[in-house]
GROMACS .gro file of C-alpha atoms in nm:
model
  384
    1UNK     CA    1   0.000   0.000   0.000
    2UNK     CA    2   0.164   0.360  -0.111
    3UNK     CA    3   0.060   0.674   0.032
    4UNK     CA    4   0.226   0.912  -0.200
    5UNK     CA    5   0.278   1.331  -0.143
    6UNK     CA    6  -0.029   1.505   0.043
    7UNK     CA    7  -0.018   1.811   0.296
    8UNK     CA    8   0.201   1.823   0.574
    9UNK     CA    9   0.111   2.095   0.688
   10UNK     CA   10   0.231   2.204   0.317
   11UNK     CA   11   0.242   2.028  -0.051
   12UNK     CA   12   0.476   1.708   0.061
   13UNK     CA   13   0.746   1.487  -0.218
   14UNK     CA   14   0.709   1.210   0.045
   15UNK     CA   15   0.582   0.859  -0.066
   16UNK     CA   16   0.553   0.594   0.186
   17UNK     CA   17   0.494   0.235   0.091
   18UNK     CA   18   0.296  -0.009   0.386
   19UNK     CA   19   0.446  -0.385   0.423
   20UNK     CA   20   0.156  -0.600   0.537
   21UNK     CA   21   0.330  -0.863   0.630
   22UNK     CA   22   0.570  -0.682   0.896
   23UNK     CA   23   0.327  -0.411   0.991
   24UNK     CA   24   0.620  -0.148   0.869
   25UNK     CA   25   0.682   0.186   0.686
   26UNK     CA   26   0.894   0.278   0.411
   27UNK     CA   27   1.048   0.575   0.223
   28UNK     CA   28   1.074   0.527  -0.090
   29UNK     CA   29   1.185   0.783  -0.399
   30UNK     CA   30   1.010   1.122  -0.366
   31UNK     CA   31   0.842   1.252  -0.588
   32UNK     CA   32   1.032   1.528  -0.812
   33UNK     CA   33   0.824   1.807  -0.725
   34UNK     CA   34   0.606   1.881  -0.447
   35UNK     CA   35   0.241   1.738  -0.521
   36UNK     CA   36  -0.071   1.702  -0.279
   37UNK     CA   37  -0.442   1.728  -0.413
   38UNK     CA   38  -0.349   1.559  -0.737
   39UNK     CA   39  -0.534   1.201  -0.879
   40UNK     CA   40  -0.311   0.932  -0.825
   41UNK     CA   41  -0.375   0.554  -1.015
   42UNK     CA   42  -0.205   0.231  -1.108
   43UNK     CA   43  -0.247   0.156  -1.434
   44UNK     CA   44  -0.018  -0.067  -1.715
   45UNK     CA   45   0.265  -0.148  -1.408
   46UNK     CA   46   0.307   0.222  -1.314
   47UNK     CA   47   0.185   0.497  -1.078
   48UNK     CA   48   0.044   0.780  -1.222
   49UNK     CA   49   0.051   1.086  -1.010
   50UNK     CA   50  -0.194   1.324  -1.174
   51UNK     CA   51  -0.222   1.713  -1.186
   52UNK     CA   52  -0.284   1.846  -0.795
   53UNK     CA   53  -0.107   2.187  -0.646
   54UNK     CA   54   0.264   2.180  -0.576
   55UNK     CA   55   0.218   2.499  -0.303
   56UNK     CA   56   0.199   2.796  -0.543
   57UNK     CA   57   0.012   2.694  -0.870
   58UNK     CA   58  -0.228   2.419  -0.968
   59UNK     CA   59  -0.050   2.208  -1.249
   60UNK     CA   60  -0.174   2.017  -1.503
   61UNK     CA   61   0.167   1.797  -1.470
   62UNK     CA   62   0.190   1.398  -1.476
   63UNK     CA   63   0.431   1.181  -1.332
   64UNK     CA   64   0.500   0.809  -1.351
   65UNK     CA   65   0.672   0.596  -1.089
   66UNK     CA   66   0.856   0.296  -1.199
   67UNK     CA   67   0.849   0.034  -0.915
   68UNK     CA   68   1.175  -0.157  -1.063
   69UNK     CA   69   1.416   0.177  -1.116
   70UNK     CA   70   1.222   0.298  -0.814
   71UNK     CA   71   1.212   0.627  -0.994
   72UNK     CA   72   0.967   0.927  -1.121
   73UNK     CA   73   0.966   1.042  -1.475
   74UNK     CA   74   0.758   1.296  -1.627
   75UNK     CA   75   0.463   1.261  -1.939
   76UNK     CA   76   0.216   1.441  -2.096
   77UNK     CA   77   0.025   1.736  -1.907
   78UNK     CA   78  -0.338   1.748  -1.924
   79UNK     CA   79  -0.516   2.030  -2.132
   80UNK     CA   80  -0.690   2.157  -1.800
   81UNK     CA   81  -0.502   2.259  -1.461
   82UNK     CA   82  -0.640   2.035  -1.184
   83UNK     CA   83  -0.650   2.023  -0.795
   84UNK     CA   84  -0.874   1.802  -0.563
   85UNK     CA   85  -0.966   1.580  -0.898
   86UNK     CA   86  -1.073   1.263  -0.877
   87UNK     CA   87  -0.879   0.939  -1.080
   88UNK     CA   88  -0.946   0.638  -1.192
   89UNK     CA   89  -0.889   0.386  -1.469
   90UNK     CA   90  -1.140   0.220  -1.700
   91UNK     CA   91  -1.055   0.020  -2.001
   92UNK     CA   92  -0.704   0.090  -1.999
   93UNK     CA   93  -0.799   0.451  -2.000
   94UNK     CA   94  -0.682   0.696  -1.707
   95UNK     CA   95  -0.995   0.913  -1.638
   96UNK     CA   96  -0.940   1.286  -1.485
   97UNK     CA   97  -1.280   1.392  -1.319
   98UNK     CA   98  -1.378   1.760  -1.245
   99UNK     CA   99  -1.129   1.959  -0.934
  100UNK     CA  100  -1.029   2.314  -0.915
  101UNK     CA  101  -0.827   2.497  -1.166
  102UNK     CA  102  -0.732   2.796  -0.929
  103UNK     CA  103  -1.027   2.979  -1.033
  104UNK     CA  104  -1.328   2.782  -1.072
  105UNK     CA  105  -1.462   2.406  -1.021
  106UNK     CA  106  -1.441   2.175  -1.335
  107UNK     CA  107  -1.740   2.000  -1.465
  108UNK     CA  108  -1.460   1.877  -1.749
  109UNK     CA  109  -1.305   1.533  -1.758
  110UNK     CA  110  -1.053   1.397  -2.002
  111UNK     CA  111  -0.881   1.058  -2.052
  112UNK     CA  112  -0.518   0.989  -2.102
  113UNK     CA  113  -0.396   0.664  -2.330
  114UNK     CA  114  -0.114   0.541  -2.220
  115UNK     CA  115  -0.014   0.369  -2.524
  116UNK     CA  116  -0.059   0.724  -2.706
  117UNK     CA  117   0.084   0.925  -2.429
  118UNK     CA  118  -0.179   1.144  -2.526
  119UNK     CA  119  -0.501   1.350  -2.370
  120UNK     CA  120  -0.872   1.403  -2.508
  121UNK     CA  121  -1.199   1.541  -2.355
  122UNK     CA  122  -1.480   1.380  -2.270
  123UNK     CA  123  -1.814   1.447  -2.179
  124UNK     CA  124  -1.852   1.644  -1.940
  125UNK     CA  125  -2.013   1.591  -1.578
  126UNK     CA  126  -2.391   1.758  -1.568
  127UNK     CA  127  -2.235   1.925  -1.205
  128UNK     CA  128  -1.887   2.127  -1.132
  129UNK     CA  129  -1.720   1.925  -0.895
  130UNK     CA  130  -1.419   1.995  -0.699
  131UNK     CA  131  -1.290   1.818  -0.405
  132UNK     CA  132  -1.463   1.494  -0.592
  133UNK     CA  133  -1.455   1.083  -0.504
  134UNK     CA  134  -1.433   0.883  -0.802
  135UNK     CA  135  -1.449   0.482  -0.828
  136UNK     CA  136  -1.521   0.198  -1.128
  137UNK     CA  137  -1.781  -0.031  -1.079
  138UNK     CA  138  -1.918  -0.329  -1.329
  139UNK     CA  139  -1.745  -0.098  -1.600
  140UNK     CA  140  -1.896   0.254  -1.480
  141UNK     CA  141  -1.739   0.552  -1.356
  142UNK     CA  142  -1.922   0.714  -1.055
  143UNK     CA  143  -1.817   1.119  -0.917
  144UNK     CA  144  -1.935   1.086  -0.593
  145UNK     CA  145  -2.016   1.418  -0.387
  146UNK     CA  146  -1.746   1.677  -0.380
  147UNK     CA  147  -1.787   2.088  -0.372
  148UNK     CA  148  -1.970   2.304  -0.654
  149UNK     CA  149  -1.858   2.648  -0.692
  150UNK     CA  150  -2.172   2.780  -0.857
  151UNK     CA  151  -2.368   2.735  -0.567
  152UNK     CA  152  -2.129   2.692  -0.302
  153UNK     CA  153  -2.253   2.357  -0.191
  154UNK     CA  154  -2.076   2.047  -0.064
  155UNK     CA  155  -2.264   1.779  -0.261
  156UNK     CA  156  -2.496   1.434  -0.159
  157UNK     CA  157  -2.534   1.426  -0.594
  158UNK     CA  158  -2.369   1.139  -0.758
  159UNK     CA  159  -2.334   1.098  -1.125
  160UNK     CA  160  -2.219   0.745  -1.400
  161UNK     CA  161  -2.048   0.779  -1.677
  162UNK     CA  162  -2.099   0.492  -1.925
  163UNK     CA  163  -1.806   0.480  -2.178
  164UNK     CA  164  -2.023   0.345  -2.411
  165UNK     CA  165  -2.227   0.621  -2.488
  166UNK     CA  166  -2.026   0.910  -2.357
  167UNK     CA  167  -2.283   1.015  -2.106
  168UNK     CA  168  -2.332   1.131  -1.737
  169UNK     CA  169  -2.638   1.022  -1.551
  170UNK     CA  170  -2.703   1.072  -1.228
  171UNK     CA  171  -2.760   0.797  -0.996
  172UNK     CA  172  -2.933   0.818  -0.631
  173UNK     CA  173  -2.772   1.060  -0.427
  174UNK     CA  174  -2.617   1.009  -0.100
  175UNK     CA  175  -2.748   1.050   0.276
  176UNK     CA  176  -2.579   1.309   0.301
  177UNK     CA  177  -2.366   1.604   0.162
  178UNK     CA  178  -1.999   1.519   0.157
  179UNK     CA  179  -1.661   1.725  -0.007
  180UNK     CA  180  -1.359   1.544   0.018
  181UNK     CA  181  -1.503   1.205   0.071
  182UNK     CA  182  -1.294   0.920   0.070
  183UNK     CA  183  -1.392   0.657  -0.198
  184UNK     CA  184  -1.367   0.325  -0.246
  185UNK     CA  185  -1.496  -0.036  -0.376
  186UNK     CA  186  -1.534  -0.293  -0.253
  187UNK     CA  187  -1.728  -0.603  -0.337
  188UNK     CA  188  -1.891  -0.459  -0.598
  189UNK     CA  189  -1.985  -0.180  -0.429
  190UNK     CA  190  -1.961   0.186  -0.342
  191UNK     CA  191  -1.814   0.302  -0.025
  192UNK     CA  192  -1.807   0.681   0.077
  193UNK     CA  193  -1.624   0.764   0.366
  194UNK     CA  194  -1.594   1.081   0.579
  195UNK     CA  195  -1.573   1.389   0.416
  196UNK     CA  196  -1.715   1.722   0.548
  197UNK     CA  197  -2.022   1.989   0.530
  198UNK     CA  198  -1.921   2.336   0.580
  199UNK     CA  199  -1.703   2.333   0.947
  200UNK     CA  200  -1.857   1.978   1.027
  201UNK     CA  201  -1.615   1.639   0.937
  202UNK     CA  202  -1.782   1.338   0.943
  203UNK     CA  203  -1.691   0.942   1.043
  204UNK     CA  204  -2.003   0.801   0.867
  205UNK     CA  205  -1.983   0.594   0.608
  206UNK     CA  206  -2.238   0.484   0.300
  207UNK     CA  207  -2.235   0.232   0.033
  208UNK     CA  208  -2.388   0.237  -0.265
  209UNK     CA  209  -2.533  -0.038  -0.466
  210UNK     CA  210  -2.555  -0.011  -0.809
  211UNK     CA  211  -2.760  -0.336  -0.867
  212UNK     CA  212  -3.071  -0.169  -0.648
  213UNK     CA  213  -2.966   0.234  -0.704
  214UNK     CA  214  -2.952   0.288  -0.297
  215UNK     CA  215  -2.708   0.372  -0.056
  216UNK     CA  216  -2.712   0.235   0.317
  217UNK     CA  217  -2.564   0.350   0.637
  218UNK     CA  218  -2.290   0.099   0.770
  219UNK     CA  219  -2.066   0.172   1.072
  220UNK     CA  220  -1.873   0.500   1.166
  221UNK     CA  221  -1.507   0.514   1.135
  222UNK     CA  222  -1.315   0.529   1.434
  223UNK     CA  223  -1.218   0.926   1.383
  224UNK     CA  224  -1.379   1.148   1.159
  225UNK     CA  225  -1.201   1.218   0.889
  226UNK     CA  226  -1.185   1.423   0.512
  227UNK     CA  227  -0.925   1.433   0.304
  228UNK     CA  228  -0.798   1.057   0.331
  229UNK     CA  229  -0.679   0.783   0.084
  230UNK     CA  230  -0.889   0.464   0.042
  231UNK     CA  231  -0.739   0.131  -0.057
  232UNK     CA  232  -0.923  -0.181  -0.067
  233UNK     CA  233  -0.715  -0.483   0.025
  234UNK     CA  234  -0.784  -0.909   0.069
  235UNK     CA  235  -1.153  -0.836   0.152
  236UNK     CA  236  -1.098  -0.498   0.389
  237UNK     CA  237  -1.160  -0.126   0.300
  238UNK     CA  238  -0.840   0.070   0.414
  239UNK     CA  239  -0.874   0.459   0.472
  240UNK     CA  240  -0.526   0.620   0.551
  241UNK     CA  241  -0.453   0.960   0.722
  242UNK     CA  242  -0.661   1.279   0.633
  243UNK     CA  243  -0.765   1.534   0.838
  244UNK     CA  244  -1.020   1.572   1.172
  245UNK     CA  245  -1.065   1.948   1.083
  246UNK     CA  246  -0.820   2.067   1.315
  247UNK     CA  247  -0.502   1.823   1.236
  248UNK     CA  248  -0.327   1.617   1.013
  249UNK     CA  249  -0.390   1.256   1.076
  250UNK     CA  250  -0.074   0.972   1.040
  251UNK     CA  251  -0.328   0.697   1.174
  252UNK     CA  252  -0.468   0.430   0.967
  253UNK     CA  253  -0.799   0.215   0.965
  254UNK     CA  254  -0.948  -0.044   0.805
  255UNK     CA  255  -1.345  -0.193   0.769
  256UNK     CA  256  -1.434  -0.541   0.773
  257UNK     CA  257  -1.815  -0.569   0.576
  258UNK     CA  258  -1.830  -0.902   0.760
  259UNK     CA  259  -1.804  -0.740   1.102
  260UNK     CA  260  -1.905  -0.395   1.000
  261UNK     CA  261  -1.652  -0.284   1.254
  262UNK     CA  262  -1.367  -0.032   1.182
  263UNK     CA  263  -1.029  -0.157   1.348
  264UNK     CA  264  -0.696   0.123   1.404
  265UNK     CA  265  -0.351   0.017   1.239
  266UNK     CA  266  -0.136  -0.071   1.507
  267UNK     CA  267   0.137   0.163   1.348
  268UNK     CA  268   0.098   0.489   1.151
  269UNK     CA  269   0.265   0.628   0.920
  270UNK     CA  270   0.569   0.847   0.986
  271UNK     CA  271   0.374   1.192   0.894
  272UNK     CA  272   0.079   1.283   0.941
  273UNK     CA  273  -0.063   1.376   0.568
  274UNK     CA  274  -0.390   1.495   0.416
  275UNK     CA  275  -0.468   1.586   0.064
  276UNK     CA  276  -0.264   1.288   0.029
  277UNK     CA  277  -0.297   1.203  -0.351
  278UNK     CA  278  -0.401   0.837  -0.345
  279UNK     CA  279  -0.354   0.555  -0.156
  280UNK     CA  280  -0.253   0.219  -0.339
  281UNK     CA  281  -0.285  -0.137  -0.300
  282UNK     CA  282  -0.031  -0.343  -0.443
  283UNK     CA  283   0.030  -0.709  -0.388
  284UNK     CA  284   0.385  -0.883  -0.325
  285UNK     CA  285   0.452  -0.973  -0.696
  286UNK     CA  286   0.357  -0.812  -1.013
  287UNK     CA  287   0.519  -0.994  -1.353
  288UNK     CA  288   0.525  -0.832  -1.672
  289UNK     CA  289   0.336  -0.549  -1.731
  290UNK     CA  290   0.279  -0.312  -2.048
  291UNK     CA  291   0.569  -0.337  -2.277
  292UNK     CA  292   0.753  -0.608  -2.098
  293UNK     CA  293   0.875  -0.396  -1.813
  294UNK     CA  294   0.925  -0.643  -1.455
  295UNK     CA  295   0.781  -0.528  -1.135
  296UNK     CA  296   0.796  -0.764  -0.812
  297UNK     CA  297   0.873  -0.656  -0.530
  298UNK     CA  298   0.740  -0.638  -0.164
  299UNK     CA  299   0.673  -0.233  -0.190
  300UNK     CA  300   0.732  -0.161  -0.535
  301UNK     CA  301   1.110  -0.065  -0.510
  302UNK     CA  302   1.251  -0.311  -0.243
  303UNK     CA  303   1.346  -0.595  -0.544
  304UNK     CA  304   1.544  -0.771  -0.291
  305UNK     CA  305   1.194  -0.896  -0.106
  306UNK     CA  306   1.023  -1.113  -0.390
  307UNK     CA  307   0.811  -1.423  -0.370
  308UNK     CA  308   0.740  -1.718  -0.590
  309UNK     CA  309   0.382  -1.902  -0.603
  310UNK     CA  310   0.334  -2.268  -0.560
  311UNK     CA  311   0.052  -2.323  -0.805
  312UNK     CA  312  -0.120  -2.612  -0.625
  313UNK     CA  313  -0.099  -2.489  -0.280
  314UNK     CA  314  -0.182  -2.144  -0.400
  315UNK     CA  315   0.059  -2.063  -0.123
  316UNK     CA  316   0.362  -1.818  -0.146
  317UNK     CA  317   0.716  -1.874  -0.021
  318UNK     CA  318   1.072  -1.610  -0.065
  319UNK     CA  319   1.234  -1.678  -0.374
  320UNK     CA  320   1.449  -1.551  -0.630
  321UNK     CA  321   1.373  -1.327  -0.949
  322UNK     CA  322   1.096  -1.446  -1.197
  323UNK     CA  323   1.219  -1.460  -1.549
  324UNK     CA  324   1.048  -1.228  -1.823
  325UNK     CA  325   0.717  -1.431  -2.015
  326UNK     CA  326   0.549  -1.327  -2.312
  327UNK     CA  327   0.245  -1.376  -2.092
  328UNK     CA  328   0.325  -1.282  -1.778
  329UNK     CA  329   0.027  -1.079  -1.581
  330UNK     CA  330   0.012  -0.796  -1.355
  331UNK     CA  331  -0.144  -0.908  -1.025
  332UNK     CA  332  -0.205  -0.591  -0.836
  333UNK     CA  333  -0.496  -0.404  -0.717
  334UNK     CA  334  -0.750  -0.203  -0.991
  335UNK     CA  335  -0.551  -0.388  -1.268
  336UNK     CA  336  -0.663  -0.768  -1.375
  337UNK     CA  337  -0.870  -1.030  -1.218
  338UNK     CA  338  -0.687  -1.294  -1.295
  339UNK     CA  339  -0.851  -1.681  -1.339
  340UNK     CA  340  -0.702  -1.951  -1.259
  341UNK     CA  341  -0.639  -2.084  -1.545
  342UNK     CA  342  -0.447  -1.796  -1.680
  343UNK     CA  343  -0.241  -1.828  -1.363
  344UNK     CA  344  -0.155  -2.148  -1.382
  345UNK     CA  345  -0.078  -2.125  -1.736
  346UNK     CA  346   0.194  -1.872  -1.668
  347UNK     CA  347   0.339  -2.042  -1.348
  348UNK     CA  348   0.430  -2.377  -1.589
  349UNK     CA  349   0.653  -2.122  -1.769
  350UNK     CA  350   0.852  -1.980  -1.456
  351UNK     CA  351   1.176  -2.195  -1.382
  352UNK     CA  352   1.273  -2.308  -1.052
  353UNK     CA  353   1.447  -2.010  -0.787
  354UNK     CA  354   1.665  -1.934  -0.606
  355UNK     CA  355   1.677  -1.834  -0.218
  356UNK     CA  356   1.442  -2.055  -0.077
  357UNK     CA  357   1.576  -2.082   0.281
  358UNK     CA  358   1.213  -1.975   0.433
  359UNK     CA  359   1.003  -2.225   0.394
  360UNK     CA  360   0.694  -2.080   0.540
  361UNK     CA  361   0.458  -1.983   0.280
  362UNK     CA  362   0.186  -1.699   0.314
  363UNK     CA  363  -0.151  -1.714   0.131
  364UNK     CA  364  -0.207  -1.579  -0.195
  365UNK     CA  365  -0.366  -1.260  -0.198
  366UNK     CA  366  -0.665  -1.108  -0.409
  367UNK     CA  367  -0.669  -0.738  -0.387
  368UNK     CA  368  -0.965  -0.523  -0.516
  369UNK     CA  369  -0.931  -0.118  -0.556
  370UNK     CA  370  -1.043   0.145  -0.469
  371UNK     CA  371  -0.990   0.499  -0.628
  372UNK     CA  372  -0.901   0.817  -0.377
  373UNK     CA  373  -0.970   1.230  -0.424
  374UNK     CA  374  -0.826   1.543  -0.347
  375UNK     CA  375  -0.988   1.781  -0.118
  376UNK     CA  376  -1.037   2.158  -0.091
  377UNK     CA  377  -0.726   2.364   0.141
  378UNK     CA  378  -0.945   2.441   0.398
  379UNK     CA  379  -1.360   2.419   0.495
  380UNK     CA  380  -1.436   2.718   0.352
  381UNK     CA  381  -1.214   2.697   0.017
  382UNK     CA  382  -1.433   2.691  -0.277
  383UNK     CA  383  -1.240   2.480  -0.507
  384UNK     CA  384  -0.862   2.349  -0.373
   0.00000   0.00000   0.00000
């Protein structure tokens, strides 16, 4: 899980990467310019870091983290300046909802192709949203809540975009009004977490199913909080840091839709963050992704910590480097859903490893994703 930049107390370059298995924090490369409020996704075997404010201006810049070189590099710039967007990908397509461009909230949204390097509009959301939650479910895009300039409302509206026909809709709207929501999904469906109206932060929570059009009240978080990343991971609905209206938060928490309770990380971050740009899940190995490029490792950089899968146990166990396969698959939150089949197809490929002194495996994980926001600079910022 990667926390990357965010407000502390001012734009951050800090990324942070969250090992599961030991319950530990790492640094890992900063990001080349100071970046909070931005869209942040995994898409193709990268992080994209999207658009945001760096302190003085709201930027329309993009950069790309490469897990292997454990590096940033630098791509195309969006057409529109963006802070507090919302991100997400959909059919290989990296999706920048609404924000603030400094001056006024963005109804606007435009799609980058990574295999063009390129941007294009599409249609338009029917509201101006800034400070908007964004997530992909059943092959829709949903802009949940946020802040609308015209009217100076935080917003309960919630709007699908179907690819298909390039069209918003808008979909039942929320219990409540809610900027800087964090969002997620999980299961299939919608979670919206926190956020705040006017002065007040919340630690409700709502999920929305798009099977009956409703949304339903489960269990408050543990602290109320806006401005935090969401992360789904093995079954459990991670939010991480934010604000309580008064401080930046390093604490994490995570809900189990078995329980319906909310349970505290037993160790925080290192800094205490808000506006942080996204929140990541990714699992212990990714293989081959995009044009060949390797990524496995236990935080995205750390290549020394990889893991090979027995195929019939579906257990893991330390071993050495996978070789490259035509076929290899990415196996990381938001990415594939891989069958088994496929999975097994690509494991008879992989050749025996090395480093194989612990022999005590760990079970294979499935990750789902969830997609994060940015969030205006303070409650009564109109845009962010």
């Amino acid at each position: 899980m990667i926390v990357v930049g965010g407000q502390a107390p001012k734009a951050i370059r800090s990324v942070e990467c969250y090992d599961f298995e030991e319950d530990r924090w790492d640094q890992i490369a900063e990001l080349p310019s100071r970046r909070c409020r931005a869209g942040v996704v995994f898409m193709a075997g990268h992080v994209y870091a999207v658009g945001g404010f760096n302190g003085s201006l709201r930027v329309r810049t993009v950069d790309v983290y490469d897990g292997v070189k454990d590096q940033w590099t630098s791509i195309a710039s969006m057409q529109e300046r963006r802070s507090t967007l919302g991100a997400a990908v959909l059919n290989d397509l990296l999706y920048a909802v609404g924000g603030f461009d400094g001056s006024t909230g963005l109804a606007s949204v435009e799609a980058y192709s990574y295999k063009t390097n390129e941007w294009f509009f599409v249609a338009p959301m029917n509201t101006r949203r800034s400070s908007v939650g964004v997530g992909v479910v059943e092959g829709k895009l949903y802009a949940v809540g946020g802040y609308d300039g015209a009217s100076r409302q935080c917003l309960s509206t919630v709007e699908q975009y179907n690819p298909a026909t390039n069209e918003w809709t808008y979909v039942a709207d929320m219990s409540t009004r809610r900027s800087g929501a964090g969002v997620g999904v999980l299961s299939g469906q919608l979670y919206a977490t926190g956020g705040h109206d006017g002065p007040l932060v919340r630690k409700s929570v709502e999920v929305y199913d798009p099977g009956t059009n409703t949304w339903k009240q489960v269990a408050d978080m543990n602290m109320c909080r806006r401005n935090a990343g969401v992360c789904a991971v093995n079954g459990l609905l991670y939010v991480v840091g934010g604000d309580d209206g008064s401080c930046n938060l390093a604490s994490v928490e995570y809900y189990n839709p078995v329980t319906d309770k909310w349970t505290l990380l037993p160790t925080n971050m290192s800094t205490g963050r808000s506006y942080a740009v996204r929140v990541l899940s990714v699992v212990k190995l990714s293989a081959g992704v995009g044009k060949g490029s390797h990524y496995n490792t236990r935080c995205c950089c750390n290549s020394q910590a990889l893991v090979t899968p027995t195929p019939t146990a579906r257990m893991w166990r330390k071993g050495g480097v996978l070789p490259m396969t035509q076929n290899s698959r990415t196996m990381t939150a938001g990415c594939h859903s891989l069958r088994e089949s496929a999975v097994e197809r690509d494991l008879a490929e992989w050749r025996p490893v090395r480093n194989t002194s612990d022999p005590s495996p760990a079970p294979l994980r499935n990750l789902s994703s969830g997609f994060a926001r940015g969030a205006p600079e303070t409650t009564k910022a109109a845009g962010g």
